[in-house]
Amino acid sequence: MFFTSTRSKCSIQSAEAIAKGLASDGGLFVPQEFPQFSSEDIDRMTAMDYRGRAVEVLSRYLTDFTADEIRKCVDAAYTGKFDNEEPAPLVEAAENMFMLELWHGPTCAFKDMALQLLPHLLTASVAKTSSGRTTVILVATSGDTGKAALDGFADVPGTRIIVFYPQNGVSAMQKLQMTTQQGNNVAVCAINGNFDNAQTGVKNIFSDKEMAAKLDAHAMDFSSANSINFGRLVPQIVYYVSSYCDLLKSGKLKSGDKFNVVVPTGNFGNILAAVYAKKMGIPIKTFICASNRNNVLTDFINTGVYDRNREFFTTTSPSMDILISSNLERLLYLLSDCDCEKVAALMEELKTSGKYSIPQEVLSVLQQEFYGNCACDEEAASAICELFEKNGYLCDTHTAVAVSVYNKYVAETGDRTPSVIASTASPYKFSPAVLSALTGKECSGDEFAVVEELSRLTSTDIPAPLAGLAGKSVLHKTCVEKEDMAQFISDFLGV
Ligand SMILES: *Cc1c(COP(=O)(O)O)cnc(C)c1O
C-alpha cells in the first residue's frame, strides 16, 4: 500500500506518511488505492471484538508494519483505557436511529478513538524511518483534540507535544482538561484568536524552513496529531466498519443493506473516515454532514462554493467552530479523480482569496452521496431536550447538531433507512449548555456544581476523568498573540 500527496505525486509507505504528518508541498497524504473488504471479510469481522476489527482495517493500510506490531499498537490503545468493554458501542436511541458512542475514552470525546492509538503508531513509524530523533507534535485544537493528544502523548519517550487552543473558544471543562495536564514533555498555550488562527499558525510553522533547520540541528522533527495526519484517519475508519458489523450482528441490517451516517462536522476528518469506509466496501447510502452556525460546509454541499469569508461564530458546540475544514481537501482529491494539480490550484485559491468553487458536474457527484445542513444553538438545545424527554437518551451539544440535522433530513426526504449518528462527546464536557437545554434556564456558576446538577436531573453518571479534574491545579497559564506561536515553540524546545 502506497500513499501520495493531494497536491503532487509521490509514493511513500504508511510509516513515512504518519511520521511526517503533512506532505512537504503542504498537501495531505492519501492512499493511492482503497483496500476492499469482501463479504467473507465482513462476516469474519462481525464475529470479532473491536480490537480484532481494528487490526483488520489497520493491516490493510499499514502494510509496512508487521502483524505483531499492529496487534500491539491496537491492544495498547484499546485495552483498559475505555470505560466500556467495547470502545465504540452502538446504542439504539430511537427507531432506525443508532448512536455510535465514541466518547468512552479517557478524555470523553471521539478524538480518543484515534489519539489513544496514534502515539503507538507514530513511535513505531519513527523507529522505522528516522530512529533516534525526537518527534515534536504540534497541535491546534478547537477543544477536544488537544486534551486527547496530551493524554495520548504525555511522557511517551522520544516525543514532545505542544498544544495551542483559542483562549475564548473552548468550554470551561475542555480548558481545565488541558491546563491541568501533567507530563514532562508537554506544553499547552492559549492564543488570542480563534481555532482557524491556531490551525493556520501551526500549518505555517510546519512549512517554515528556518524553524525546520533549528529543529534539525537538535535532531528533532515536527509531526501532527491533527486529523491531517493519516494516522488519525485510519483508526476512525474502524468504527464505521465496526458499526456496520454491529448492525449485522444484531440483525438490524442484512448483509449488503445500506445505512446512512450522520456526522457533526468541523475539520471534516470524522466524516471523511466514513467516506473511506464506503470506499472499502461498507454499504453507506448517504453521508449527512451536520454543521453548527459556522455552516461553510452546508453551503459548499448545496452550492459548490466554499467561502470562508464570513463571520465566525462562537457556539455551544465549540469543537465544530471551524471555517477551514482541512480534510475536505482529501474529498476534493477523490472528487477530482485524483488530479493533484486541480486540488493544488483550489487550495491556492483558498489561501489567497478564501474561496473556491467546483464545477457543476463535480457538485452533482458530491450531492449524490452527501446531504448537508446546519443547526443553530437553539435547534441543538431543542434536540437535546426532545431526545431526552421522548427517548431517555442524553446527548452532548455536538451530537445534538447531528440529531437536529438528521431530523431535517428525514423530514425533507422521508428516507427511513437505518442511520448511524456519530455521538462525539460526553454531555458532561458541555454541562452548562446541556443543562440549560433541559431546564430552559440560563445556567452559570461553578462548573462542578452544574455537573452535579446535570447528573442528579438525568440520573446519569459523571465520567470519572471529568469528576477527577475538580481538585487538580492549573499548570499551564500562558496566552500568546498568534504571531508569537513560533517563539513559544522555540522557547519550550530550547532551539
Ligand atoms: C472534533 C469534534 C467534532 C468535529 O470532528 P471533525 O473530524 O473535525 O469534523 C465534532 N464533535 C466533537 C465533540 C469533536 O470533538
PDB file of N, CA, C and O in Angstrom, residues 352-399:
ATOM      1  N   THR A 352      -5.373  32.350  -1.079  1.00  0.00           N
ATOM      2  CA  THR A 352      -5.267  33.753  -1.479  1.00  0.00           C
ATOM      3  C   THR A 352      -6.590  34.504  -1.371  1.00  0.00           C
ATOM      4  O   THR A 352      -6.622  35.636  -0.907  1.00  0.00           O
ATOM      5  N   SER A 353      -7.717  33.863  -1.761  1.00  0.00           N
ATOM      6  CA  SER A 353      -8.976  34.609  -1.754  1.00  0.00           C
ATOM      7  C   SER A 353      -9.968  34.094  -0.706  1.00  0.00           C
ATOM      8  O   SER A 353     -11.031  34.669  -0.526  1.00  0.00           O
ATOM      9  N   GLY A 354      -9.618  32.973  -0.033  1.00  0.00           N
ATOM     10  CA  GLY A 354     -10.521  32.436   0.984  1.00  0.00           C
ATOM     11  C   GLY A 354     -11.735  31.748   0.371  1.00  0.00           C
ATOM     12  O   GLY A 354     -12.732  31.501   1.053  1.00  0.00           O
ATOM     13  N   LYS A 355     -11.645  31.409  -0.906  1.00  0.00           N
ATOM     14  CA  LYS A 355     -12.846  30.963  -1.615  1.00  0.00           C
ATOM     15  C   LYS A 355     -12.472  30.118  -2.826  1.00  0.00           C
ATOM     16  O   LYS A 355     -11.438  30.351  -3.444  1.00  0.00           O
ATOM     17  N   TYR A 356     -13.293  29.132  -3.158  1.00  0.00           N
ATOM     18  CA  TYR A 356     -13.143  28.435  -4.437  1.00  0.00           C
ATOM     19  C   TYR A 356     -14.478  27.808  -4.790  1.00  0.00           C
ATOM     20  O   TYR A 356     -15.364  27.703  -3.944  1.00  0.00           O
ATOM     21  N   SER A 357     -14.624  27.394  -6.050  1.00  0.00           N
ATOM     22  CA  SER A 357     -15.847  26.673  -6.390  1.00  0.00           C
ATOM     23  C   SER A 357     -15.496  25.477  -7.258  1.00  0.00           C
ATOM     24  O   SER A 357     -14.479  25.470  -7.945  1.00  0.00           O
ATOM     25  N   ILE A 358     -16.365  24.469  -7.192  1.00  0.00           N
ATOM     26  CA  ILE A 358     -16.140  23.274  -8.002  1.00  0.00           C
ATOM     27  C   ILE A 358     -17.146  23.266  -9.150  1.00  0.00           C
ATOM     28  O   ILE A 358     -18.237  23.827  -9.019  1.00  0.00           O
ATOM     29  N   PRO A 359     -16.792  22.645 -10.285  1.00  0.00           N
ATOM     30  CA  PRO A 359     -17.686  22.638 -11.438  1.00  0.00           C
ATOM     31  C   PRO A 359     -18.999  21.896 -11.143  1.00  0.00           C
ATOM     32  O   PRO A 359     -19.031  21.011 -10.287  1.00  0.00           O
ATOM     33  N   GLN A 360     -20.035  22.257 -11.887  1.00  0.00           N
ATOM     34  CA  GLN A 360     -21.368  21.680 -11.691  1.00  0.00           C
ATOM     35  C   GLN A 360     -21.356  20.154 -11.736  1.00  0.00           C
ATOM     36  O   GLN A 360     -22.001  19.500 -10.911  1.00  0.00           O
ATOM     37  N   GLU A 361     -20.587  19.574 -12.665  1.00  0.00           N
ATOM     38  CA  GLU A 361     -20.641  18.106 -12.784  1.00  0.00           C
ATOM     39  C   GLU A 361     -20.008  17.436 -11.553  1.00  0.00           C
ATOM     40  O   GLU A 361     -20.462  16.382 -11.111  1.00  0.00           O
ATOM     41  N   VAL A 362     -19.007  18.090 -10.975  1.00  0.00           N
ATOM     42  CA  VAL A 362     -18.397  17.539  -9.763  1.00  0.00           C
ATOM     43  C   VAL A 362     -19.368  17.686  -8.582  1.00  0.00           C
ATOM     44  O   VAL A 362     -19.525  16.772  -7.763  1.00  0.00           O
ATOM     45  N   LEU A 363     -20.048  18.827  -8.546  1.00  0.00           N
ATOM     46  CA  LEU A 363     -21.034  19.060  -7.486  1.00  0.00           C
ATOM     47  C   LEU A 363     -22.143  18.006  -7.542  1.00  0.00           C
ATOM     48  O   LEU A 363     -22.567  17.486  -6.496  1.00  0.00           O
ATOM     49  N   SER A 364     -22.585  17.655  -8.742  1.00  0.00           N
ATOM     50  CA  SER A 364     -23.644  16.640  -8.872  1.00  0.00           C
ATOM     51  C   SER A 364     -23.190  15.309  -8.292  1.00  0.00           C
ATOM     52  O   SER A 364     -23.968  14.623  -7.631  1.00  0.00           O
ATOM     53  N   VAL A 365     -21.933  14.961  -8.544  1.00  0.00           N
ATOM     54  CA  VAL A 365     -21.402  13.708  -7.993  1.00  0.00           C
ATOM     55  C   VAL A 365     -21.410  13.777  -6.461  1.00  0.00           C
ATOM     56  O   VAL A 365     -21.841  12.850  -5.778  1.00  0.00           O
ATOM     57  N   LEU A 366     -20.966  14.907  -5.932  1.00  0.00           N
ATOM     58  CA  LEU A 366     -20.937  15.104  -4.481  1.00  0.00           C
ATOM     59  C   LEU A 366     -22.335  14.958  -3.889  1.00  0.00           C
ATOM     60  O   LEU A 366     -22.542  14.267  -2.885  1.00  0.00           O
ATOM     61  N   GLN A 367     -23.305  15.587  -4.546  1.00  0.00           N
ATOM     62  CA  GLN A 367     -24.668  15.597  -3.995  1.00  0.00           C
ATOM     63  C   GLN A 367     -25.375  14.245  -4.076  1.00  0.00           C
ATOM     64  O   GLN A 367     -26.345  14.024  -3.379  1.00  0.00           O
ATOM     65  N   GLN A 368     -24.867  13.354  -4.926  1.00  0.00           N
ATOM     66  CA  GLN A 368     -25.455  12.010  -4.953  1.00  0.00           C
ATOM     67  C   GLN A 368     -25.246  11.287  -3.627  1.00  0.00           C
ATOM     68  O   GLN A 368     -26.042  10.448  -3.237  1.00  0.00           O
ATOM     69  N   GLU A 369     -24.165  11.608  -2.955  1.00  0.00           N
ATOM     70  CA  GLU A 369     -23.837  10.881  -1.721  1.00  0.00           C
ATOM     71  C   GLU A 369     -23.959  11.720  -0.459  1.00  0.00           C
ATOM     72  O   GLU A 369     -24.021  11.180   0.626  1.00  0.00           O
ATOM     73  N   PHE A 370     -23.918  13.043  -0.620  1.00  0.00           N
ATOM     74  CA  PHE A 370     -23.888  13.917   0.554  1.00  0.00           C
ATOM     75  C   PHE A 370     -25.158  14.725   0.712  1.00  0.00           C
ATOM     76  O   PHE A 370     -25.716  15.226  -0.269  1.00  0.00           O
ATOM     77  N   TYR A 371     -25.584  14.862   1.973  1.00  0.00           N
ATOM     78  CA  TYR A 371     -26.628  15.811   2.327  1.00  0.00           C
ATOM     79  C   TYR A 371     -26.018  16.752   3.362  1.00  0.00           C
ATOM     80  O   TYR A 371     -25.403  16.288   4.328  1.00  0.00           O
ATOM     81  N   GLY A 372     -26.133  18.044   3.155  1.00  0.00           N
ATOM     82  CA  GLY A 372     -25.552  18.989   4.116  1.00  0.00           C
ATOM     83  C   GLY A 372     -26.611  19.908   4.670  1.00  0.00           C
ATOM     84  O   GLY A 372     -27.445  20.424   3.922  1.00  0.00           O
ATOM     85  N   ASN A 373     -26.592  20.081   6.007  1.00  0.00           N
ATOM     86  CA  ASN A 373     -27.488  21.060   6.607  1.00  0.00           C
ATOM     87  C   ASN A 373     -26.879  21.503   7.938  1.00  0.00           C
ATOM     88  O   ASN A 373     -25.847  20.958   8.365  1.00  0.00           O
ATOM     89  N   CYS A 374     -27.509  22.486   8.570  1.00  0.00           N
ATOM     90  CA  CYS A 374     -26.925  23.015   9.801  1.00  0.00           C
ATOM     91  C   CYS A 374     -28.001  23.218  10.868  1.00  0.00           C
ATOM     92  O   CYS A 374     -29.199  23.224  10.566  1.00  0.00           O
ATOM     93  N   ALA A 375     -27.562  23.371  12.097  1.00  0.00           N
ATOM     94  CA  ALA A 375     -28.474  23.646  13.199  1.00  0.00           C
ATOM     95  C   ALA A 375     -27.840  24.698  14.103  1.00  0.00           C
ATOM     96  O   ALA A 375     -26.646  24.609  14.413  1.00  0.00           O
ATOM     97  N   CYS A 376     -28.612  25.688  14.483  1.00  0.00           N
ATOM     98  CA  CYS A 376     -28.094  26.736  15.369  1.00  0.00           C
ATOM     99  C   CYS A 376     -28.174  26.237  16.823  1.00  0.00           C
ATOM    100  O   CYS A 376     -28.708  25.161  17.101  1.00  0.00           O
ATOM    101  N   ASP A 377     -27.653  27.024  17.753  1.00  0.00           N
ATOM    102  CA  ASP A 377     -27.624  26.611  19.158  1.00  0.00           C
ATOM    103  C   ASP A 377     -29.016  26.271  19.700  1.00  0.00           C
ATOM    104  O   ASP A 377     -29.190  25.305  20.443  1.00  0.00           O
ATOM    105  N   GLU A 378     -30.016  27.081  19.317  1.00  0.00           N
ATOM    106  CA  GLU A 378     -31.373  26.858  19.834  1.00  0.00           C
ATOM    107  C   GLU A 378     -31.926  25.525  19.322  1.00  0.00           C
ATOM    108  O   GLU A 378     -32.569  24.776  20.064  1.00  0.00           O
ATOM    109  N   GLU A 379     -31.647  25.234  18.055  1.00  0.00           N
ATOM    110  CA  GLU A 379     -32.123  23.957  17.490  1.00  0.00           C
ATOM    111  C   GLU A 379     -31.415  22.766  18.149  1.00  0.00           C
ATOM    112  O   GLU A 379     -32.034  21.736  18.418  1.00  0.00           O
ATOM    113  N   ALA A 380     -30.139  22.941  18.413  1.00  0.00           N
ATOM    114  CA  ALA A 380     -29.394  21.861  19.086  1.00  0.00           C
ATOM    115  C   ALA A 380     -29.954  21.653  20.496  1.00  0.00           C
ATOM    116  O   ALA A 380     -30.136  20.511  20.945  1.00  0.00           O
ATOM    117  N   ALA A 381     -30.263  22.749  21.185  1.00  0.00           N
ATOM    118  CA  ALA A 381     -30.817  22.649  22.533  1.00  0.00           C
ATOM    119  C   ALA A 381     -32.164  21.914  22.507  1.00  0.00           C
ATOM    120  O   ALA A 381     -32.423  21.036  23.338  1.00  0.00           O
ATOM    121  N   SER A 382     -33.009  22.245  21.524  1.00  0.00           N
ATOM    122  CA  SER A 382     -34.298  21.542  21.423  1.00  0.00           C
ATOM    123  C   SER A 382     -34.078  20.057  21.177  1.00  0.00           C
ATOM    124  O   SER A 382     -34.821  19.222  21.703  1.00  0.00           O
ATOM    125  N   ALA A 383     -33.068  19.739  20.356  1.00  0.00           N
ATOM    126  CA  ALA A 383     -32.803  18.325  20.056  1.00  0.00           C
ATOM    127  C   ALA A 383     -32.382  17.577  21.317  1.00  0.00           C
ATOM    128  O   ALA A 383     -32.814  16.444  21.551  1.00  0.00           O
ATOM    129  N   ILE A 384     -31.567  18.211  22.162  1.00  0.00           N
ATOM    130  CA  ILE A 384     -31.148  17.578  23.422  1.00  0.00           C
ATOM    131  C   ILE A 384     -32.368  17.290  24.295  1.00  0.00           C
ATOM    132  O   ILE A 384     -32.555  16.185  24.809  1.00  0.00           O
ATOM    133  N   CYS A 385     -33.200  18.303  24.431  1.00  0.00           N
ATOM    134  CA  CYS A 385     -34.363  18.218  25.305  1.00  0.00           C
ATOM    135  C   CYS A 385     -35.348  17.159  24.795  1.00  0.00           C
ATOM    136  O   CYS A 385     -35.802  16.294  25.550  1.00  0.00           O
ATOM    137  N   GLU A 386     -35.620  17.204  23.494  1.00  0.00           N
ATOM    138  CA  GLU A 386     -36.598  16.282  22.924  1.00  0.00           C
ATOM    139  C   GLU A 386     -36.126  14.829  23.009  1.00  0.00           C
ATOM    140  O   GLU A 386     -36.884  13.937  23.388  1.00  0.00           O
ATOM    141  N   LEU A 387     -34.850  14.610  22.678  1.00  0.00           N
ATOM    142  CA  LEU A 387     -34.323  13.244  22.700  1.00  0.00           C
ATOM    143  C   LEU A 387     -34.338  12.689  24.121  1.00  0.00           C
ATOM    144  O   LEU A 387     -34.609  11.514  24.347  1.00  0.00           O
ATOM    145  N   PHE A 388     -34.073  13.552  25.085  1.00  0.00           N
ATOM    146  CA  PHE A 388     -34.072  13.093  26.462  1.00  0.00           C
ATOM    147  C   PHE A 388     -35.498  12.816  26.949  1.00  0.00           C
ATOM    148  O   PHE A 388     -35.777  11.781  27.547  1.00  0.00           O
ATOM    149  N   GLU A 389     -36.404  13.733  26.644  1.00  0.00           N
ATOM    150  CA  GLU A 389     -37.772  13.564  27.140  1.00  0.00           C
ATOM    151  C   GLU A 389     -38.502  12.411  26.459  1.00  0.00           C
ATOM    152  O   GLU A 389     -39.209  11.655  27.102  1.00  0.00           O
ATOM    153  N   LYS A 390     -38.303  12.273  25.163  1.00  0.00           N
ATOM    154  CA  LYS A 390     -39.013  11.223  24.412  1.00  0.00           C
ATOM    155  C   LYS A 390     -38.360   9.860  24.549  1.00  0.00           C
ATOM    156  O   LYS A 390     -39.028   8.841  24.640  1.00  0.00           O
ATOM    157  N   ASN A 391     -37.034   9.843  24.494  1.00  0.00           N
ATOM    158  CA  ASN A 391     -36.333   8.558  24.391  1.00  0.00           C
ATOM    159  C   ASN A 391     -35.399   8.257  25.556  1.00  0.00           C
ATOM    160  O   ASN A 391     -34.744   7.213  25.575  1.00  0.00           O
ATOM    161  N   GLY A 392     -35.291   9.191  26.489  1.00  0.00           N
ATOM    162  CA  GLY A 392     -34.431   8.955  27.649  1.00  0.00           C
ATOM    163  C   GLY A 392     -32.956   8.892  27.292  1.00  0.00           C
ATOM    164  O   GLY A 392     -32.157   8.309  28.017  1.00  0.00           O
ATOM    165  N   TYR A 393     -32.592   9.491  26.141  1.00  0.00           N
ATOM    166  CA  TYR A 393     -31.179   9.461  25.741  1.00  0.00           C
ATOM    167  C   TYR A 393     -30.586  10.856  25.861  1.00  0.00           C
ATOM    168  O   TYR A 393     -31.097  11.821  25.291  1.00  0.00           O
ATOM    169  N   LEU A 394     -29.491  10.955  26.632  1.00  0.00           N
ATOM    170  CA  LEU A 394     -28.855  12.263  26.844  1.00  0.00           C
ATOM    171  C   LEU A 394     -27.659  12.402  25.917  1.00  0.00           C
ATOM    172  O   LEU A 394     -26.750  11.567  25.934  1.00  0.00           O
ATOM    173  N   CYS A 395     -27.666  13.459  25.093  1.00  0.00           N
ATOM    174  CA  CYS A 395     -26.516  13.656  24.196  1.00  0.00           C
ATOM    175  C   CYS A 395     -25.898  15.027  24.413  1.00  0.00           C
ATOM    176  O   CYS A 395     -26.487  15.902  25.032  1.00  0.00           O
ATOM    177  N   ASP A 396     -24.700  15.203  23.908  1.00  0.00           N
ATOM    178  CA  ASP A 396     -23.983  16.472  24.085  1.00  0.00           C
ATOM    179  C   ASP A 396     -24.390  17.465  22.985  1.00  0.00           C
ATOM    180  O   ASP A 396     -25.175  17.133  22.084  1.00  0.00           O
ATOM    181  N   THR A 397     -23.836  18.660  23.030  1.00  0.00           N
ATOM    182  CA  THR A 397     -24.239  19.721  22.104  1.00  0.00           C
ATOM    183  C   THR A 397     -23.819  19.450  20.655  1.00  0.00           C
ATOM    184  O   THR A 397     -24.498  19.888  19.726  1.00  0.00           O
ATOM    185  N   HIS A 398     -22.684  18.759  20.464  1.00  0.00           N
ATOM    186  CA  HIS A 398     -22.230  18.461  19.098  1.00  0.00           C
ATOM    187  C   HIS A 398     -23.108  17.375  18.469  1.00  0.00           C
ATOM    188  O   HIS A 398     -23.576  17.503  17.336  1.00  0.00           O
ATOM    189  N   THR A 399     -23.333  16.326  19.237  1.00  0.00           N
ATOM    190  CA  THR A 399     -24.191  15.245  18.767  1.00  0.00           C
ATOM    191  C   THR A 399     -25.588  15.793  18.489  1.00  0.00           C
ATOM    192  O   THR A 399     -26.260  15.366  17.539  1.00  0.00           O
TER     193      THR A 399
END
